[in-house]
Coordinates of N, CA and C in Angstrom, one line a residue:
M1 N 61.6 102.4 112.2 CA 62.6 102.5 113.3 C 63.5 101.3 113.5
Q2 N 62.9 100.1 113.4 CA 63.6 98.8 113.5 C 64.6 98.7 112.3
K3 N 64.1 99.1 111.1 CA 64.9 99.0 109.9 C 66.3 99.8 110.1
A4 N 66.1 101.0 110.6 CA 67.3 101.8 110.8 C 68.3 101.2 111.8
V5 N 67.8 100.6 112.8 CA 68.6 99.9 113.8 C 69.4 98.7 113.2
I6 N 68.6 97.9 112.4 CA 69.2 96.8 111.6 C 70.3 97.3 110.7
Q7 N 70.0 98.4 110.0 CA 71.0 98.9 109.0 C 72.3 99.3 109.7
V8 N 72.1 100.0 110.9 CA 73.3 100.4 111.6 C 74.1 99.2 112.1
S9 N 73.4 98.2 112.6 CA 74.1 97.0 113.1 C 74.8 96.3 111.9
I10 N 74.2 96.3 110.8 CA 74.8 95.7 109.6 C 76.1 96.4 109.2
T11 N 76.0 97.8 109.1 CA 77.1 98.6 108.7 C 78.2 98.4 109.7
D12 N 77.9 98.4 111.0 CA 78.8 98.2 112.1 C 79.5 96.9 112.0
A13 N 78.7 95.9 111.6 CA 79.3 94.5 111.5 C 80.2 94.4 110.3
T14 N 79.9 95.2 109.2 CA 80.7 95.1 108.0 C 82.0 96.0 108.1
I15 N 81.9 97.1 108.7 CA 83.0 98.0 108.8 C 84.1 97.5 109.7
K16 N 83.8 97.0 110.9 CA 84.8 96.5 111.8 C 85.6 95.4 111.3
P17 N 84.9 94.3 110.8 CA 85.7 93.2 110.3 C 86.5 93.6 109.0
S18 N 86.0 94.5 108.2 CA 86.8 94.9 107.0 C 88.1 95.6 107.4
I19 N 88.1 96.3 108.5 CA 89.4 96.9 109.0 C 90.4 95.8 109.4
E20 N 89.8 94.8 110.1 CA 90.6 93.6 110.5 C 91.1 92.8 109.3
A21 N 90.2 92.7 108.3 CA 90.5 91.9 107.1 C 91.6 92.6 106.3
K22 N 91.6 94.0 106.3 CA 92.6 94.7 105.7 C 94.0 94.5 106.3
N23 N 94.0 94.5 107.6 CA 95.3 94.2 108.3 C 95.8 92.8 108.0
I24 N 94.9 91.8 108.0 CA 95.2 90.4 107.7 C 95.7 90.3 106.3
F25 N 95.0 91.0 105.4 CA 95.4 91.0 104.0 C 96.8 91.6 103.8
K26 N 97.1 92.7 104.5 CA 98.4 93.3 104.4 C 99.5 92.3 104.8
K27 N 99.2 91.7 106.0 CA 100.2 90.7 106.5 C 100.4 89.5 105.5
S28 N 99.3 89.0 105.0 CA 99.4 87.9 104.1 C 100.0 88.3 102.8
F29 N 99.8 89.5 102.3 CA 100.4 90.0 101.1 C 101.9 90.1 101.3
I30 N 102.3 90.7 102.4 CA 103.8 90.8 102.7 C 104.4 89.4 102.7
F31 N 103.7 88.4 103.4 CA 104.2 87.1 103.5 C 104.3 86.4 102.1
V32 N 103.2 86.6 101.3 CA 103.2 86.0 100.0 C 104.3 86.6 99.1
S33 N 104.5 87.9 99.1 CA 105.5 88.5 98.3 C 106.9 88.1 98.8
L34 N 107.1 87.9 100.1 CA 108.4 87.5 100.6 C 108.7 86.0 100.2
S35 N 107.7 85.2 100.3 CA 107.9 83.8 99.8 C 108.1 83.7 98.3
F36 N 107.5 84.6 97.6 CA 107.6 84.6 96.1 C 109.1 85.0 95.8
V37 N 109.6 86.0 96.5 CA 111.0 86.5 96.3 C 111.9 85.4 96.6
F38 N 111.6 84.7 97.7 CA 112.5 83.6 98.2 C 112.5 82.5 97.2
L39 N 111.3 82.1 96.6 CA 111.3 81.1 95.6 C 112.0 81.5 94.3
L40 N 111.9 82.8 94.0 CA 112.6 83.3 92.8 C 114.1 83.2 93.0
V41 N 114.6 83.6 94.2 CA 116.0 83.5 94.5 C 116.5 82.0 94.4
V42 N 115.7 81.1 95.0 CA 116.1 79.7 95.0 C 116.1 79.2 93.6
S43 N 115.2 79.5 92.8 CA 115.1 79.0 91.4 C 116.3 79.5 90.6
L44 N 116.7 80.8 90.8 CA 117.8 81.4 90.1 C 119.1 80.8 90.5
S45 N 119.2 80.5 91.8 CA 120.5 79.9 92.3 C 120.7 78.4 91.9
L46 N 119.6 77.8 91.6 CA 119.7 76.3 91.2 C 120.4 76.2 89.8

């Protein structure tokens, strides 16, 4: 019985942060791609 409760709490603890992590990853990915494009434009204009 305790094992099942521990498993549920573990899955709950891993699913919720993973959704937050996905949102953070999306934001950081957009930021990285924008900065990459910016650096590319700067290097081409030099």
